[in-house]
Amino acid sequence: MCRKGYYSNQFSYLFCVLKVGQLNTTLHMNRHTFILCLLISGSTMLAATGVLAQKPPQHLEPPYWWAGMEHDSLQLMVHAHNVAETVPAVDYPGVTLVNTVKSTNPNYIWLNLHLAEDVEPGRFDITFKKGRKKVYRYTYELKKREPGSAKRMGYSTKDVIYLITPDRFANGNADNDENSNLGDELNRDISLKRHGGDIQGVIDHLDYIDEMGFTAIWLNPILENRQPEYSYHGYSTTDFYEVDPRFGTNELYAGLAKEAAERDILLIKDVILNHIGSGHWWMSDLPDTNWLNFQDKYRITSHTREALQDPYGSEYDVRMHSQGWFVPTMPDMNQRNAQLATYLIQNNIWWTEFAGLGGIRVDTYSYPDKTFLTEWTRRMMQEYPNLNIVGEEWSLQPSIVSYWQRDKLTYDGYISYLPGLMDFPLQVAMIEGLREENGLSKLYQTLGKDKLYPHPEDLVVFADNHDMSRVFTQLDHDTAMFKQAMAYLLTTRGIPQVYYGTEILMGNPDSEDHGVIRSDFPGGWQGDRVNGFTGENLPEWRGEIQEFMAKLLNWRKTATAVHSGKMLHFAPEHGTYVYFRYNEEQKVMVILNKNRNSHSLDLKRFEELLGVGGEARDVISGRSYDLSGDSIDLPPREALILELKN
């Protein structure tokens, strides 16, 4: 039956009545005559009500917001044909339309709203008039926030982050593997094509991640990548508010966060503030003449990150670094455009609130506009004071990396609110320190530069990631050195990150192809002969490493000295490097021994922390060591993590 109250206007109601055939008997006329009368009367009604039969806006973003946010302003980007010719209006208690911003493109306007502190969650109409006629109407919603959302705790030194490339981890839903509207077809036989991994695959293996001892997961970007090829990695965003259908849905992504939280695992979102994919819907109707850098004719970035901090640097070099494009298929966004800057800020707040995120990782951190980065970090930390964010500044100089961290006293007065950064200097020192004959001093020397960081404990430490050879390959497939790398990674200062598959010694021998580096996790696809999740047909030596990693990771969960204790290290001698992590509850002595033979370690050097010594247990092997004597014998090419019992 047709219900008048359900329809937005009388024309819609009458059409429903006609459809069910009720008016034939009521009006005693044939159907054709009635339709003609209805069209005439409908036109009269439309003119009277001022509603035009036009489509609603193509895009209105953010699609909804929340009442009770710390920041009291909200910008809505509206995209519709000639929408700049309309006059928008809002009528809802606590919501005020402050102003409307137009650009050179009449198909866009931006509405700046003020949200009162006591505004209630609810729905309200935004109307767009042209003269006396209502051209568009959009029902907007302010949602109610989850309790405690603003005070959410982000990842910390207590956590170990598991980095996952979703397309290569596990295929939980084969029905979403291909989408003809998005390009880049599925082909597991080609390393740079899509392989079908998805969000459901991660959900299906949360128990494995939990049992291994990981407490946070960072997924490479999961938003839509409508690109013809090479988009599986996710770094060519074409819609900032939609998960790529080949990975799942927005709701499934939020579901992943919830299911992970049930296991005390946090979800970290990978964010790109610098560029978009050339298939982004903006590219067919750019919002403004300065929406992109080098919008008329792109130029490739110089990658001269040093220019941003060089007291003698030229504006030209700064511009060529920050405004140049990575590749022709990645248009570089101009964050100096005020509307775009606000759009990006709100987008990341939206995802944090919507998905209940426990952290954010920012891709190519130093490439966007510096002033924008200050405001982006300020707004993120304003809304979520306890959230953690890590920026990717791929530099090997701590002086350059440290520039971006919050509380840094910079030479030029630059202010940042960014909590942490990826520790690329220590990653290189770790690999070279273990590969080179006398390389352990590089670890010692690199940590000695921590004085440059306001908060070195907030750096994310790692042995490899999705953009470089896997650590097992970097260490020449040397299992002993791999174990030392993991022992160091999981006990040094900072927040460790481990790339998926590291725990079963995945590598990329004889290839630097990123598609090979990001190979499929065995067992993630139906029909895989080897299963790294269950251990089926996994070679014994890989299974032993998996057990080693699980033991070390699960021990670290309760190692308060590693989480928040002080660190004291001693200069490497005779192929060994010794450091301590300690607090009032626990004291841990870590020894890296690169010698190919058993080595006698003189304990007198460490009296300031050992005191009279005592008994200690190696958390890896379970062996006991007496530290009350003058020395101990170290097994060849092993790492010891000694938990002191006194």
XYZ file of C-alpha atoms in Angstrom:
646
model
C 0.000 0.000 0.000
C 1.087 3.625 -0.603
C 1.623 5.733 2.552
C 1.601 9.516 2.119
C 3.975 10.103 5.034
C 6.682 7.968 3.475
C 7.137 10.071 0.311
C 8.998 13.360 -0.006
C 6.359 15.039 -2.216
C 2.850 14.567 -3.576
C 4.104 13.658 -7.035
C 5.914 10.579 -5.689
C 2.835 9.532 -3.755
C 0.505 9.854 -6.735
C 2.903 7.891 -8.906
C 2.814 5.066 -6.358
C -0.982 5.136 -6.370
C -0.985 4.922 -10.159
C 1.460 2.036 -10.089
C -0.800 -0.138 -7.956
C -3.779 0.720 -10.117
C -5.949 2.297 -7.450
C -6.859 5.444 -9.386
C -8.601 3.743 -12.329
C -11.682 3.119 -10.297
C -11.400 6.282 -8.233
C -11.251 8.743 -11.104
C -13.311 6.785 -13.661
C -10.971 7.562 -16.564
C -8.659 5.491 -18.723
C -5.006 5.198 -17.662
C -3.573 7.267 -20.573
C -5.861 10.186 -19.854
C -4.957 10.033 -16.177
C -1.217 10.004 -16.854
C -1.501 13.171 -18.930
C -3.470 14.881 -16.163
C -1.023 13.656 -13.583
C 1.986 15.034 -15.489
C 0.309 18.422 -15.850
C -0.731 18.562 -12.205
C 2.665 17.212 -11.132
C 4.425 20.026 -12.953
C 2.160 22.492 -11.195
C 2.941 20.913 -7.820
C 6.703 20.991 -8.492
C 6.553 24.661 -9.324
C 4.500 25.316 -6.192
C 6.854 23.445 -3.873
C 10.019 24.708 -5.574
C 11.561 21.199 -5.910
C 13.337 20.441 -9.187
C 13.729 16.884 -10.474
C 17.543 16.906 -10.438
C 19.972 14.379 -9.052
C 21.410 14.922 -5.566
C 25.086 15.974 -5.295
C 27.523 13.509 -6.818
C 29.719 13.838 -3.768
C 29.238 15.380 -0.356
C 32.156 14.652 1.959
C 32.654 13.797 4.741
C 29.514 11.657 4.285
C 28.625 12.174 7.978
C 30.276 13.452 11.148
C 30.003 13.167 14.925
C 28.628 15.401 17.626
C 30.980 16.207 20.486
C 34.265 16.491 18.588
C 36.936 18.745 20.072
C 37.174 20.951 16.979
C 33.977 22.961 16.500
C 34.203 23.458 12.734
C 33.214 21.141 9.907
C 33.870 21.670 6.194
C 31.634 19.904 3.685
C 32.822 19.541 0.098
C 29.875 19.469 -2.316
C 30.291 18.323 -5.902
C 27.324 18.716 -8.247
C 26.584 20.271 -11.618
C 26.694 24.070 -11.282
C 26.223 23.801 -7.537
C 28.061 27.127 -7.151
C 24.951 28.807 -8.591
C 22.876 27.666 -5.622
C 22.434 29.053 -2.118
C 22.753 26.384 0.593
C 20.859 26.489 3.877
C 20.929 24.478 7.109
C 18.278 24.472 9.829
C 19.283 22.373 12.844
C 19.821 23.401 16.476
C 23.515 23.797 17.202
C 24.609 23.805 13.537
C 25.379 27.135 11.886
C 26.371 27.671 8.266
C 29.194 30.199 8.695
C 30.019 30.733 5.036
C 30.240 29.162 1.601
C 33.480 28.997 -0.370
C 33.541 28.809 -4.155
C 36.386 28.063 -6.542
C 37.083 28.450 -10.239
C 35.029 25.311 -10.888
C 31.255 25.964 -10.604
C 30.668 22.279 -9.846
C 32.100 22.643 -6.321
C 31.327 24.563 -3.177
C 32.560 24.130 0.381
C 30.236 24.692 3.324
C 31.871 25.766 6.575
C 29.696 24.779 9.527
C 30.045 25.653 13.192
C 29.010 22.900 15.593
C 27.935 24.038 19.037
C 29.472 22.271 22.011
C 26.050 20.923 23.009
C 24.851 19.950 19.520
C 22.861 16.733 19.629
C 23.357 13.757 17.324
C 20.703 13.608 14.637
C 19.743 14.067 10.993
C 19.048 17.323 9.216
C 18.518 18.556 5.675
C 20.947 20.697 3.734
C 18.988 22.436 0.994
C 20.357 24.122 -2.107
C 18.213 26.826 -3.706
C 18.459 28.578 -7.045
C 16.225 31.586 -6.740
C 13.093 30.329 -5.015
C 13.537 26.793 -6.251
C 15.108 23.974 -4.263
C 17.594 22.304 -6.574
C 19.105 19.737 -4.220
C 18.393 18.371 -0.802
C 20.843 16.266 1.176
C 20.098 14.640 4.516
C 23.183 14.886 6.700
C 23.847 13.108 9.976
C 25.770 13.873 13.120
C 26.383 10.551 14.817
C 26.913 9.789 18.471
C 30.532 9.039 19.405
C 31.564 5.788 21.026
C 32.248 6.211 24.764
C 35.887 7.097 25.415
C 36.637 7.625 21.737
C 38.612 10.830 22.296
C 40.800 9.222 24.959
C 41.630 6.069 22.998
C 45.121 4.736 23.627
C 47.330 4.336 20.605
C 50.088 1.777 20.144
C 53.120 2.203 22.411
C 56.443 0.669 23.408
C 54.441 -2.223 24.858
C 53.427 -3.249 21.351
C 54.958 -5.069 18.408
C 53.507 -4.073 15.034
C 52.823 -6.700 12.356
C 52.996 -5.077 8.905
C 50.733 -6.699 6.303
C 50.360 -6.148 2.563
C 46.663 -7.149 2.347
C 46.724 -8.356 -1.268
C 49.481 -10.833 -0.384
C 48.507 -12.132 3.071
C 45.354 -14.240 2.744
C 42.342 -14.493 0.434
C 39.362 -14.725 2.761
C 36.710 -13.949 0.144
C 37.306 -15.190 -3.403
C 34.086 -13.517 -4.602
C 35.657 -10.037 -4.449
C 38.889 -10.913 -6.245
C 38.060 -9.065 -9.455
C 36.072 -5.969 -10.330
C 35.797 -5.010 -13.992
C 35.115 -1.375 -13.093
C 38.417 -0.928 -11.273
C 41.042 -2.368 -13.641
C 44.233 -4.210 -12.644
C 43.020 -7.757 -13.044
C 43.861 -10.736 -10.854
C 46.829 -12.907 -11.803
C 48.817 -14.724 -9.097
C 51.412 -15.800 -11.639
C 52.588 -12.219 -12.147
C 54.325 -10.551 -9.212
C 52.990 -7.044 -9.896
C 49.382 -8.052 -10.478
C 46.686 -8.468 -7.861
C 46.686 -11.776 -6.028
C 43.376 -11.565 -4.169
C 44.290 -11.101 -0.514
C 41.751 -9.066 1.430
C 40.518 -7.801 4.788
C 38.559 -10.983 5.438
C 41.800 -12.902 5.064
C 43.328 -10.835 7.866
C 40.254 -11.367 10.054
C 40.433 -15.120 9.448
C 43.989 -15.206 10.810
C 43.737 -12.852 13.774
C 44.121 -15.830 16.097
C 47.429 -16.689 14.420
C 48.640 -13.104 14.768
C 47.601 -13.091 18.416
C 49.224 -16.433 19.197
C 52.460 -15.322 17.578
C 52.558 -12.429 20.034
C 51.886 -9.390 17.832
C 49.772 -6.687 19.453
C 49.178 -4.245 16.579
C 48.666 -4.625 12.844
C 49.525 -2.085 10.178
C 47.934 -2.743 6.798
C 49.301 -1.135 3.662
C 46.577 1.193 2.265
C 43.142 -0.339 1.743
C 41.280 2.529 0.066
C 40.020 2.334 -3.523
C 42.711 2.231 -6.235
C 40.927 2.584 -9.575
C 44.042 2.202 -11.675
C 44.622 0.165 -14.851
C 47.658 -1.635 -13.412
C 50.089 -1.957 -10.521
C 47.632 -0.897 -7.834
C 47.654 -3.918 -5.508
C 49.922 -2.053 -3.062
C 47.218 0.547 -2.391
C 49.298 3.726 -2.671
C 47.260 5.284 -5.526
C 44.087 6.387 -3.739
C 41.139 7.152 -5.995
C 38.453 7.617 -3.313
C 39.345 8.781 0.186
C 36.124 7.528 1.750
C 35.793 4.045 0.268
C 37.648 0.807 0.914
C 38.644 -0.885 -2.343
C 35.902 -3.479 -3.072
C 38.589 -6.064 -3.810
C 39.668 -5.745 -0.176
C 36.164 -5.539 1.260
C 33.946 -2.753 2.548
C 34.168 0.116 5.011
C 32.080 -1.913 7.433
C 34.387 -4.916 7.128
C 37.403 -2.711 7.845
C 35.725 -1.392 10.989
C 34.831 -4.996 11.823
C 38.499 -5.936 11.560
C 39.343 -3.258 14.126
C 36.673 -4.561 16.490
C 37.659 -8.207 16.165
C 41.303 -7.278 16.622
C 40.451 -5.259 19.739
C 38.815 -8.338 21.240
C 42.295 -9.882 21.163
C 43.969 -6.685 22.463
C 45.358 -5.971 19.006
C 45.327 -2.410 17.651
C 44.707 -1.441 14.020
C 47.024 1.105 12.350
C 45.918 2.800 9.135
C 48.377 3.640 6.340
C 47.723 7.205 5.150
C 48.903 9.092 2.040
C 48.778 12.885 2.350
C 51.088 13.639 -0.569
C 49.467 12.234 -3.702
C 46.504 10.457 -5.237
C 46.071 7.986 -8.076
C 45.467 9.314 -11.584
C 42.144 7.443 -11.543
C 40.771 9.547 -8.681
C 37.340 10.995 -9.500
C 38.781 14.483 -8.939
C 40.878 14.108 -12.081
C 37.839 14.202 -14.378
C 36.605 17.438 -12.780
C 39.344 19.102 -10.715
C 37.949 21.222 -7.874
C 40.229 24.198 -8.521
C 43.018 25.445 -10.761
C 45.547 24.897 -7.938
C 44.254 21.623 -6.503
C 47.430 19.873 -7.686
C 51.055 20.917 -7.786
C 52.295 21.560 -11.323
C 48.696 21.051 -12.366
C 49.158 22.229 -15.957
C 52.256 20.136 -16.601
C 53.634 17.769 -13.996
C 57.276 17.649 -12.974
C 58.952 14.776 -11.140
C 60.086 15.325 -7.558
C 63.796 15.788 -6.907
C 63.590 13.864 -3.595
C 65.922 16.441 -2.009
C 64.499 16.090 1.503
C 67.554 17.862 2.891
C 66.450 21.123 1.248
C 63.545 21.438 3.696
C 66.001 21.827 6.587
C 68.973 23.430 4.872
C 69.752 26.913 6.285
C 71.293 27.719 2.894
C 68.659 25.939 0.829
C 66.891 27.539 -2.117
C 63.150 27.898 -2.558
C 63.579 26.196 -5.914
C 64.926 23.018 -4.305
C 62.190 23.053 -1.685
C 59.562 23.436 -4.402
C 60.988 20.681 -6.585
C 61.007 18.279 -3.648
C 57.596 19.078 -2.184
C 55.639 19.866 -5.331
C 57.079 17.376 -7.803
C 55.190 14.179 -8.598
C 56.493 10.712 -7.767
C 55.383 9.292 -11.124
C 52.909 10.463 -13.801
C 50.198 8.214 -12.352
C 50.450 9.793 -8.872
C 49.286 13.430 -9.064
C 50.802 15.515 -6.282
C 48.283 17.310 -4.073
C 48.673 20.986 -3.192
C 48.074 21.192 0.553
C 48.522 24.983 0.378
C 44.965 25.033 -0.974
C 42.988 25.664 2.235
C 39.996 23.541 1.223
C 42.149 20.571 0.263
C 44.157 20.849 3.487
C 40.998 20.743 5.592
C 39.628 17.897 3.476
C 42.690 15.748 4.241
C 42.645 16.579 7.944
C 38.971 15.712 8.298
C 39.364 12.533 6.267
C 41.877 11.102 8.709
C 39.832 12.140 11.725
C 36.823 10.479 10.068
C 38.606 7.161 9.590
C 40.031 7.225 13.114
C 36.563 7.739 14.549
C 34.737 5.421 12.153
C 37.086 2.442 12.419
C 38.270 2.920 15.998
C 41.906 3.121 14.915
C 44.804 2.618 17.311
C 47.331 4.507 15.209
C 48.292 6.013 11.869
C 51.338 5.569 9.666
C 51.969 8.430 7.228
C 53.545 7.592 3.881
C 56.319 9.844 2.468
C 55.954 12.167 5.423
C 58.210 15.062 4.401
C 56.778 15.483 0.881
C 53.566 17.435 1.630
C 53.663 21.122 2.514
C 55.481 21.721 5.837
C 52.944 24.199 7.192
C 50.142 21.776 6.401
C 51.932 18.988 8.282
C 52.048 21.159 11.385
C 48.297 21.724 11.242
C 47.509 18.105 10.309
C 49.434 16.740 13.292
C 48.014 19.419 15.598
C 44.426 18.614 14.655
C 44.924 14.854 14.906
C 46.460 15.109 18.376
C 43.862 17.679 19.420
C 41.089 15.157 18.757
C 43.002 12.117 20.043
C 45.704 13.155 22.570
C 46.751 9.542 23.249
C 46.778 8.350 19.642
C 50.125 7.423 18.114
C 51.261 8.442 14.643
C 54.468 7.492 12.840
C 55.838 9.296 9.813
C 57.980 7.793 7.075
C 61.039 10.010 6.610
C 63.366 7.789 4.602
C 66.621 9.413 5.572
C 69.704 7.805 7.085
C 70.648 10.916 9.046
C 69.117 11.199 12.537
C 69.478 14.982 12.308
C 67.001 15.006 9.407
C 64.617 12.422 10.856
C 64.485 14.087 14.283
C 63.473 17.451 12.769
C 59.886 16.223 12.374
C 59.275 14.905 15.887
C 57.183 16.815 18.390
C 58.997 18.929 20.992
C 62.044 19.257 18.729
C 63.816 22.610 19.065
C 64.524 23.303 15.413
C 66.952 25.894 14.077
C 64.185 27.590 12.095
C 61.450 27.419 14.730
C 59.442 24.774 12.878
C 56.781 23.157 15.075
C 55.533 19.607 14.718
C 53.096 17.544 16.767
C 54.144 14.218 15.234
C 54.754 11.581 17.956
C 57.125 9.242 16.108
C 59.054 8.386 12.970
C 60.346 5.287 11.223
C 63.934 4.731 12.372
C 65.665 4.251 9.033
C 69.120 5.130 10.441
C 68.931 2.285 12.945
C 67.589 -0.143 10.326
C 70.696 0.356 8.185
C 72.978 0.189 11.223
C 71.368 -3.096 12.243
C 71.881 -4.763 8.872
C 75.414 -3.449 8.346
C 76.305 -4.139 11.954
C 75.421 -7.816 11.573
C 76.758 -8.302 8.052
C 80.111 -6.579 8.382
C 82.937 -8.216 10.316
C 83.421 -5.300 12.718
C 80.039 -3.733 12.202
C 78.547 -3.859 15.715
C 80.024 -0.451 16.453
C 77.484 1.005 13.996
C 74.648 0.017 16.320
C 76.445 1.621 19.243
C 77.220 4.810 17.328
C 73.732 5.183 15.890
C 72.056 4.884 19.270
C 74.527 7.448 20.560
C 72.803 9.984 18.312
C 69.506 9.581 20.170
C 70.290 12.905 21.830
C 68.954 14.477 18.634
C 65.463 13.071 19.210
C 63.112 14.592 21.791
C 61.501 11.158 22.236
C 63.685 8.336 20.873
C 61.477 5.799 22.619
C 58.643 6.697 20.220
C 60.588 5.765 17.086
C 59.385 2.692 15.211
C 62.297 0.286 14.764
C 62.314 -2.331 12.015
C 64.570 -4.695 10.101
C 62.681 -4.440 6.806
C 59.384 -3.378 5.285
C 57.377 -3.592 2.060
C 59.757 -1.281 0.166
C 63.060 -3.069 0.706
C 64.541 -6.552 0.558
C 63.397 -8.807 3.339
C 65.691 -8.980 6.345
C 66.547 -12.651 5.765
C 67.772 -11.767 2.279
C 69.583 -8.643 3.498
C 71.460 -10.869 5.941
C 72.494 -13.273 3.162
C 70.041 -15.927 4.363
C 72.137 -16.420 7.503
C 69.806 -17.862 10.158
C 72.163 -17.074 13.044
C 72.412 -13.412 12.105
C 68.652 -13.302 11.555
C 68.097 -14.431 15.147
C 70.458 -11.760 16.402
C 68.581 -9.142 14.373
C 65.262 -10.199 15.908
C 66.720 -10.329 19.421
C 68.024 -6.797 18.978
C 64.860 -5.498 17.316
C 62.629 -6.746 20.117
C 64.763 -5.502 23.024
C 66.214 -2.166 21.910
C 64.481 1.151 22.578
C 61.489 2.045 20.456
C 58.431 0.286 19.046
C 59.249 -2.782 16.912
C 57.641 -3.503 13.549
C 57.902 -6.929 11.870
C 56.937 -7.529 8.231
C 54.521 -10.396 7.556
C 56.295 -13.660 6.748
C 59.473 -12.664 8.597
C 58.542 -15.229 11.236
C 58.874 -18.033 8.671
C 61.960 -16.603 6.944
C 60.313 -15.347 3.785
C 62.924 -13.818 1.496
C 63.510 -12.501 -1.998
C 66.659 -14.262 -3.243
C 67.994 -13.109 -6.611
C 65.307 -10.435 -7.027
C 64.717 -6.838 -5.974
C 61.255 -6.913 -7.548
C 58.822 -5.402 -5.056
C 56.217 -7.901 -6.161
C 58.563 -10.684 -5.053
C 59.413 -8.913 -1.795
C 55.649 -8.797 -1.202
C 55.118 -12.462 -2.010
C 52.034 -14.386 -0.902
C 52.043 -15.766 2.623
C 51.915 -19.572 2.187
C 48.578 -20.972 3.282
C 46.654 -17.794 2.612
C 45.055 -19.237 -0.538
C 42.940 -22.321 -0.955
C 45.060 -25.056 -2.483
C 48.417 -23.803 -1.150
C 50.611 -26.842 -0.504
C 52.553 -25.129 2.287
C 50.669 -23.470 5.113
C 52.586 -21.054 7.320
C 49.562 -20.545 9.567
C 49.164 -24.205 10.517
C 52.689 -25.449 9.813
C 51.504 -27.969 7.221
C 54.425 -28.872 4.905
C 56.424 -25.952 6.313
C 60.131 -26.923 6.266
C 61.347 -27.817 9.740
C 63.991 -25.091 9.846
C 61.370 -22.454 9.058
C 59.087 -23.880 11.719
C 61.906 -23.588 14.263
C 62.285 -19.907 13.474
C 58.530 -19.459 13.836
C 58.714 -21.008 17.311
C 61.697 -18.801 18.151
C 59.764 -15.699 17.126
C 56.627 -16.709 19.033
C 58.631 -17.345 22.202
C 60.434 -14.029 21.964
C 57.332 -12.014 21.064
C 55.195 -13.488 23.826
C 57.976 -12.956 26.393
C 58.173 -9.330 25.339
C 54.502 -8.822 26.193
C 55.387 -8.956 29.892
C 58.911 -7.475 29.725
C 58.319 -4.147 31.467
C 62.030 -3.291 31.340
C 61.838 -3.410 27.548
C 58.571 -1.476 27.447
C 59.566 1.456 29.600
C 62.921 0.752 31.218
C 66.129 2.666 30.794
C 68.822 1.559 28.378
C 72.547 1.379 29.036
C 74.985 0.001 26.487
C 78.713 -0.697 26.314
C 81.002 -0.143 23.363
C 81.392 -3.339 21.299
C 84.529 -5.368 21.979
C 85.913 -8.578 20.484
C 82.859 -9.217 18.305
C 80.321 -8.701 21.120
C 77.844 -5.958 21.950
C 76.202 -5.753 25.401
C 73.383 -3.549 26.610
C 70.884 -3.519 29.472
C 67.196 -2.684 29.759
C 66.127 -2.130 33.344
C 63.587 -0.639 35.714
C 62.614 -1.268 39.334
C 60.788 -4.470 38.409
C 63.130 -6.128 35.942
C 66.681 -6.158 34.621
C 67.548 -7.641 31.232
C 71.056 -8.091 29.824
C 71.282 -8.525 26.035
C 74.442 -9.936 24.456
C 75.090 -10.152 20.731
C 78.012 -12.459 19.923
C 79.173 -12.544 16.304
C 82.204 -14.748 17.001
C 82.205 -18.049 15.149
C 83.636 -19.765 18.202
C 82.664 -19.785 21.853
C 83.791 -16.556 23.484
C 84.605 -15.747 27.119
C 82.871 -12.493 28.062
C 84.528 -10.452 30.799
C 81.805 -9.454 33.264
C 83.866 -6.903 35.200
C 83.026 -4.243 32.598
C 79.373 -4.394 33.577
C 79.641 -4.072 37.365
C 77.731 -0.792 37.429
C 74.595 -2.729 36.546
C 75.457 -6.313 37.457
C 76.705 -5.504 40.949
C 77.629 -8.788 42.621
C 75.930 -10.661 39.793
C 73.658 -13.606 40.367
C 71.718 -16.139 38.367
C 70.171 -15.241 35.014
C 68.010 -17.142 32.557
C 68.201 -16.855 28.788
C 64.614 -16.254 27.672
C 65.293 -17.860 24.285
C 67.000 -21.147 25.207
C 65.947 -21.363 28.845
C 69.570 -21.953 29.907
C 70.797 -20.547 33.236
C 73.949 -18.457 33.573
C 75.893 -17.584 36.712
C 76.850 -13.912 36.535
C 78.607 -13.784 39.921
C 81.963 -14.849 38.453
C 84.476 -12.972 36.355
C 83.205 -14.211 32.990
C 80.727 -16.373 31.135
C 81.164 -18.459 28.015
C 79.055 -17.308 25.076
C 77.787 -19.778 22.482
C 79.121 -18.981 18.986
C 77.054 -16.594 16.835
C 74.170 -16.386 19.263
C 72.213 -13.685 20.997
C 71.461 -14.046 24.699
C 68.613 -12.238 26.402
C 69.364 -12.770 30.067
C 66.676 -11.984 32.589
C 68.389 -11.433 35.939
C 66.694 -13.116 38.872
C 68.036 -10.830 41.587
